[in-house]
């Protein structure tokens, strides 16, 4: 700092000029990204008008199984979700909703496999499996799975990756476990209920922190990819909030005569209904323990159709 000298006295003393410290600047708050909506059946004539209003078109796909057009859009900074949805519907979209997140509904693992064979709870034995001549085509929307796992190696499995290219791949534990429960090889340590069945797996999930999640728009694309292969049944081991776009697509799946089985969820006794299991278009399944008691974390309600073993069961590890 600058110096000044006092007058008189035998010696002049240098004194530093006192300064007031300025308060440190607060780091600028990061701008939150604007919400993304998923829009169905928007006509071409509306796109230019939406761009002029500040909408950003992030993706644009047409479903092979139904011809429905699906677009992801980021809404303008100054606009509410309600207004954005109202605008796109006024311009001709059949459905619009926020691009919701969905998570897998985790299996409860088992420490001693000898104590955790779930088949006896449903009267299902390997003799039954061998006698059953049915070889259905099962559709599955799941995390990534490990096709080289001994329970899955050589089984009839097709994997369709619909994960966003820029996202990290999901874990493989959940998908491998579910796939083996269904079609695990007879001779493996994790034989499936229907080892001769064909499995078509679409994987929209990606890794986000310590969890796997998928967005509504990608789940819709995954459902479309599976339905285009004409499965006999579709399984969704995922749960999240209601979503108008997802609901519309599931209606088209039901119209094609394909039953959809969905996990009721792990929200617990006080949880609101989770989706898509709570839609009338799906068969909702909740979990019971080996003693046929309701699992403490299981979602419940009038929308639940079946209960099945979901606690302390032996599964293949991805």
Coordinates of C-alpha atoms in Angstrom, one line a residue:
X1 CA 0.0 0.0 0.0
X2 CA 1.1 3.7 -0.1
X3 CA 3.2 5.2 2.7
X4 CA 3.0 8.5 4.5
X5 CA 5.4 10.1 7.1
X6 CA 4.5 11.9 10.3
X7 CA 5.8 15.4 11.0
X8 CA 8.3 16.3 13.8
X9 CA 10.0 13.8 16.1
X10 CA 13.5 12.4 15.8
X11 CA 12.7 9.7 13.3
X12 CA 10.1 9.4 10.7
X13 CA 8.1 6.1 10.9
X14 CA 6.7 4.5 7.9
X15 CA 3.0 3.6 8.4
X16 CA 0.9 1.5 6.2
X17 CA -2.3 3.0 5.1
X18 CA -5.2 1.0 6.5
X19 CA -7.6 -0.6 3.9
X20 CA -11.0 -2.1 4.3
X21 CA -11.2 -5.6 2.8
X22 CA -13.9 -6.0 0.2
X23 CA -16.2 -8.9 0.8
X24 CA -15.4 -11.9 -1.3
X25 CA -17.6 -12.3 -4.3
X26 CA -20.0 -15.1 -4.1
X27 CA -19.6 -17.6 -6.9
X28 CA -22.2 -17.2 -9.6
X29 CA -25.1 -19.6 -9.2
X30 CA -25.2 -22.2 -11.9
X31 CA -28.2 -21.9 -14.1
X32 CA -30.5 -24.8 -13.8
X33 CA -31.1 -26.4 -17.2
X34 CA -34.7 -25.8 -18.4
X35 CA -37.0 -28.8 -18.2
X36 CA -37.3 -31.2 -21.2
X37 CA -40.7 -32.3 -22.4
X38 CA -41.7 -35.3 -24.5
X39 CA -44.2 -34.5 -27.2
X40 CA -46.2 -36.9 -29.4
X41 CA -47.6 -36.4 -32.9
X42 CA -46.5 -32.8 -33.4
X43 CA -47.0 -31.8 -37.1
X44 CA -44.1 -30.4 -39.1
X45 CA -45.9 -27.1 -39.5
X46 CA -45.5 -26.4 -35.7
X47 CA -41.8 -26.8 -35.4
X48 CA -40.7 -23.5 -36.9
X49 CA -43.2 -21.6 -34.7
X50 CA -41.9 -23.4 -31.6
X51 CA -38.3 -22.6 -32.5
X52 CA -39.1 -18.9 -32.9
X53 CA -40.6 -19.0 -29.3
X54 CA -37.4 -20.4 -27.9
X55 CA -38.1 -24.2 -27.9
X56 CA -35.1 -26.4 -28.7
X57 CA -35.7 -29.7 -30.5
X58 CA -33.4 -32.3 -28.9
X59 CA -34.5 -35.4 -30.7
X60 CA -37.1 -36.5 -33.2
X61 CA -38.1 -40.1 -33.8
X62 CA -41.0 -42.0 -35.3
X63 CA -42.0 -45.3 -33.5
X64 CA -41.7 -48.3 -35.9
X65 CA -44.5 -50.2 -34.2
X66 CA -47.2 -47.5 -34.2
X67 CA -45.9 -44.6 -36.4
X68 CA -46.2 -42.2 -33.4
X69 CA -43.8 -39.3 -33.7
X70 CA -41.9 -38.7 -30.4
X71 CA -39.9 -35.5 -29.8
X72 CA -37.8 -34.3 -26.9
X73 CA -37.8 -30.5 -26.5
X74 CA -36.2 -28.1 -24.0
X75 CA -38.6 -25.3 -23.1
X76 CA -37.7 -21.6 -23.1
X77 CA -36.1 -20.1 -20.0
X78 CA -39.0 -17.8 -19.2
X79 CA -41.8 -20.4 -19.7
X80 CA -43.5 -22.7 -17.2
X81 CA -44.1 -26.4 -17.9
X82 CA -47.9 -25.9 -17.9
X83 CA -47.7 -23.2 -20.6
X84 CA -45.2 -25.2 -22.7
X85 CA -47.5 -28.2 -22.7
X86 CA -50.5 -26.0 -23.5
X87 CA -48.7 -24.4 -26.5
X88 CA -47.5 -27.7 -28.1
X89 CA -51.0 -29.2 -27.7
X90 CA -52.6 -26.1 -29.3
X91 CA -50.2 -26.5 -32.2
X92 CA -51.4 -30.0 -32.8
X93 CA -49.6 -32.4 -30.5
X94 CA -51.7 -35.2 -29.2
X95 CA -49.9 -35.5 -25.9
X96 CA -47.1 -33.7 -24.0
X97 CA -45.5 -34.1 -20.6
X98 CA -42.3 -33.6 -18.7
X99 CA -39.6 -36.1 -19.6
X100 CA -39.8 -38.0 -16.3
X101 CA -37.1 -40.2 -14.8
X102 CA -37.7 -43.9 -13.9
X103 CA -35.6 -46.3 -11.8
X104 CA -35.3 -50.0 -11.6
X105 CA -37.0 -51.8 -8.7
X106 CA -34.2 -53.7 -7.1
X107 CA -34.4 -57.3 -6.3
X108 CA -33.7 -58.3 -2.7
X109 CA -30.7 -60.6 -2.8
X110 CA -30.0 -63.8 -0.9
X111 CA -27.0 -64.9 1.2
X112 CA -27.5 -68.6 1.0
X113 CA -28.9 -69.8 -2.3
X114 CA -30.0 -73.1 -0.8
X115 CA -32.5 -71.3 1.3
X116 CA -33.8 -69.0 -1.4
X117 CA -35.3 -71.0 -4.2
X118 CA -38.4 -69.0 -5.0
X119 CA -40.0 -71.6 -7.3
X120 CA -41.6 -73.8 -4.6
X121 CA -43.7 -70.8 -3.5
X122 CA -45.5 -71.0 -6.8
X123 CA -45.4 -74.8 -7.1
X124 CA -42.9 -74.4 -10.0
X125 CA -40.2 -77.1 -10.2
X126 CA -37.6 -78.1 -12.8
X127 CA -39.8 -81.0 -13.7
X128 CA -42.6 -78.5 -14.6
X129 CA -40.0 -76.5 -16.6
X130 CA -38.9 -79.5 -18.5
X131 CA -42.5 -80.6 -19.3
X132 CA -43.6 -77.1 -20.4
X133 CA -43.5 -76.9 -24.2
X134 CA -44.2 -73.2 -24.3
X135 CA -41.5 -71.1 -25.8
X136 CA -42.9 -67.6 -25.7
X137 CA -41.2 -64.5 -26.9
X138 CA -40.7 -62.3 -23.8
X139 CA -40.0 -58.5 -24.1
X140 CA -38.1 -56.8 -21.4
X141 CA -37.2 -53.1 -20.8
X142 CA -34.2 -53.2 -18.5
X143 CA -30.7 -52.1 -17.6
X144 CA -27.7 -53.5 -19.5
X145 CA -27.2 -57.2 -18.9
X146 CA -24.2 -59.5 -19.1
X147 CA -24.9 -62.0 -22.0
X148 CA -21.7 -64.0 -21.2
X149 CA -22.9 -64.8 -17.7
X150 CA -23.0 -68.7 -17.4
X151 CA -26.8 -68.6 -16.8
X152 CA -27.4 -66.6 -20.0
X153 CA -24.6 -67.9 -22.3
X154 CA -26.1 -69.7 -25.3
X155 CA -29.7 -68.6 -24.5
X156 CA -32.0 -67.0 -27.0
X157 CA -31.4 -63.3 -26.1
X158 CA -31.5 -60.2 -28.3
X159 CA -30.2 -57.0 -26.8
X160 CA -31.3 -53.6 -28.3
X161 CA -29.4 -50.6 -26.9
X162 CA -31.5 -47.5 -26.8
X163 CA -29.5 -45.6 -24.2
X164 CA -28.6 -42.0 -25.1
X165 CA -25.1 -42.1 -26.8
X166 CA -23.7 -39.4 -24.5
X167 CA -24.6 -41.2 -21.3
X168 CA -22.5 -43.8 -19.4
X169 CA -23.8 -47.3 -19.6
X170 CA -25.9 -48.6 -16.7
X171 CA -24.9 -51.4 -14.3
X172 CA -25.7 -55.0 -15.3
X173 CA -26.8 -56.5 -12.0
X174 CA -30.5 -55.8 -12.3
X175 CA -30.9 -56.8 -16.0
X176 CA -28.8 -59.9 -15.6
X177 CA -30.8 -61.0 -12.6
X178 CA -34.2 -60.5 -14.2
X179 CA -33.1 -62.1 -17.5
X180 CA -31.8 -65.2 -15.7
X181 CA -35.1 -65.5 -13.6
X182 CA -36.9 -65.7 -16.9
X183 CA -34.6 -67.7 -19.3
X184 CA -31.6 -68.8 -17.3
X185 CA -30.1 -72.1 -18.7
X186 CA -31.4 -75.3 -17.1
X187 CA -27.9 -76.6 -16.2
X188 CA -26.7 -73.3 -14.7
X189 CA -26.8 -72.3 -11.0
X190 CA -29.6 -69.8 -11.8
X191 CA -32.0 -71.7 -14.1
X192 CA -35.0 -69.7 -15.3
X193 CA -38.7 -70.3 -15.2
X194 CA -38.8 -70.7 -19.0
X195 CA -35.3 -71.5 -20.2
X196 CA -36.5 -72.3 -23.8
X197 CA -38.2 -68.9 -24.2
X198 CA -36.8 -66.2 -26.4
X199 CA -35.9 -62.9 -24.7
X200 CA -35.8 -59.5 -26.4
X201 CA -34.2 -56.8 -24.1
X202 CA -34.2 -53.1 -24.8
X203 CA -31.9 -51.1 -22.6
X204 CA -32.8 -47.4 -22.1
X205 CA -31.0 -47.1 -18.7
X206 CA -27.8 -45.1 -18.0
X207 CA -25.7 -44.6 -15.0
X208 CA -26.4 -41.4 -12.9
X209 CA -24.3 -41.2 -9.8
X210 CA -24.8 -44.4 -7.9
X211 CA -28.0 -45.4 -9.6
X212 CA -29.4 -46.4 -12.9
X213 CA -32.2 -44.4 -14.5
X214 CA -34.1 -43.9 -17.7
X215 CA -36.1 -41.1 -19.2
X216 CA -39.7 -41.3 -20.4
X217 CA -38.7 -40.6 -24.0
X218 CA -36.1 -43.4 -24.0
X219 CA -38.4 -45.9 -22.3
X220 CA -41.0 -45.2 -25.0
X221 CA -38.3 -45.9 -27.7
X222 CA -37.4 -49.1 -25.8
X223 CA -41.0 -50.3 -25.7
X224 CA -41.3 -49.6 -29.4
X225 CA -38.2 -51.5 -30.2
X226 CA -39.5 -54.6 -28.3
X227 CA -43.1 -54.3 -29.6
X228 CA -41.8 -54.2 -33.2
X229 CA -40.5 -57.7 -32.6
X230 CA -44.0 -58.9 -31.7
X231 CA -43.5 -60.3 -28.2
X232 CA -46.1 -62.4 -26.4
X233 CA -45.7 -60.4 -23.2
X234 CA -43.7 -57.3 -22.1
X235 CA -42.1 -56.9 -18.7
X236 CA -41.3 -53.5 -17.1
X237 CA -39.3 -53.7 -13.8
X238 CA -39.2 -50.0 -13.4
X239 CA -41.3 -47.3 -11.6
X240 CA -41.7 -43.6 -11.4
X241 CA -44.2 -40.7 -11.8
X242 CA -47.3 -40.7 -14.1
X243 CA -46.5 -39.6 -17.6
X244 CA -49.1 -38.8 -20.3
X245 CA -46.8 -39.7 -23.2
X246 CA -45.9 -43.1 -21.7
X247 CA -49.5 -43.8 -20.9
X248 CA -50.5 -43.1 -24.5
X249 CA -47.9 -45.5 -25.9
X250 CA -49.0 -48.2 -23.4
X251 CA -52.5 -47.9 -24.7
X252 CA -51.3 -48.6 -28.2
X253 CA -49.5 -51.7 -26.9
X254 CA -52.7 -53.0 -25.2
X255 CA -54.6 -52.3 -28.4
X256 CA -52.2 -54.7 -30.2
X257 CA -53.1 -57.5 -27.6
X258 CA -49.7 -57.5 -25.9
X259 CA -50.0 -57.8 -22.1
X260 CA -47.7 -55.6 -20.1
X261 CA -46.5 -56.7 -16.6
X262 CA -45.0 -53.9 -14.4
X263 CA -43.4 -53.7 -11.0
X264 CA -45.7 -52.0 -8.4
X265 CA -42.6 -50.5 -6.9
X266 CA -40.7 -50.3 -3.7
X267 CA -42.4 -47.1 -2.3
X268 CA -43.7 -48.8 0.9
X269 CA -47.2 -48.8 2.4
X270 CA -47.6 -45.0 2.4
X271 CA -46.4 -44.5 -1.2
X272 CA -48.6 -43.0 -3.8
X273 CA -49.2 -45.4 -6.8
X274 CA -46.1 -45.7 -9.0
X275 CA -46.2 -45.9 -12.8
X276 CA -46.6 -47.5 -15.2
X277 CA -47.9 -50.2 -12.9
X278 CA -50.8 -48.0 -11.7
X279 CA -52.1 -47.6 -15.3
X280 CA -55.1 -49.8 -16.3
X281 CA -53.1 -50.9 -19.3
X282 CA -50.6 -52.9 -17.2
X283 CA -50.7 -55.9 -14.8
X284 CA -49.2 -54.6 -11.5
X285 CA -47.1 -57.1 -9.5
X286 CA -46.0 -56.5 -5.9
X287 CA -43.5 -58.5 -3.8
X288 CA -44.0 -61.0 -0.9
X289 CA -41.5 -62.7 1.3
X290 CA -40.8 -66.4 1.5
X291 CA -43.4 -66.6 4.2
X292 CA -46.0 -65.0 1.9
X293 CA -46.0 -61.8 3.9
X294 CA -46.1 -58.4 2.1
X295 CA -42.6 -57.0 1.6
X296 CA -42.2 -54.1 4.0
X297 CA -41.0 -51.8 1.2
X298 CA -43.6 -53.0 -1.4
X299 CA -46.0 -50.5 -2.9
X300 CA -49.6 -51.6 -2.5
X301 CA -53.1 -50.5 -3.4
X302 CA -56.2 -51.4 -5.4
X303 CA -54.3 -51.2 -8.7
X304 CA -52.1 -54.2 -7.7
X305 CA -53.1 -57.4 -9.5
X306 CA -50.7 -60.1 -8.3
X307 CA -48.0 -60.7 -5.6
X308 CA -44.9 -62.8 -6.3
X309 CA -41.7 -63.7 -4.5
X310 CA -39.4 -60.8 -4.4
X311 CA -37.4 -61.0 -1.1
X312 CA -34.4 -63.2 -0.4
X313 CA -34.3 -65.0 -3.7
X314 CA -31.3 -66.4 -5.5
X315 CA -30.5 -64.5 -8.7
X316 CA -27.6 -64.3 -11.2
X317 CA -25.2 -61.6 -10.4
X318 CA -24.2 -59.3 -13.3

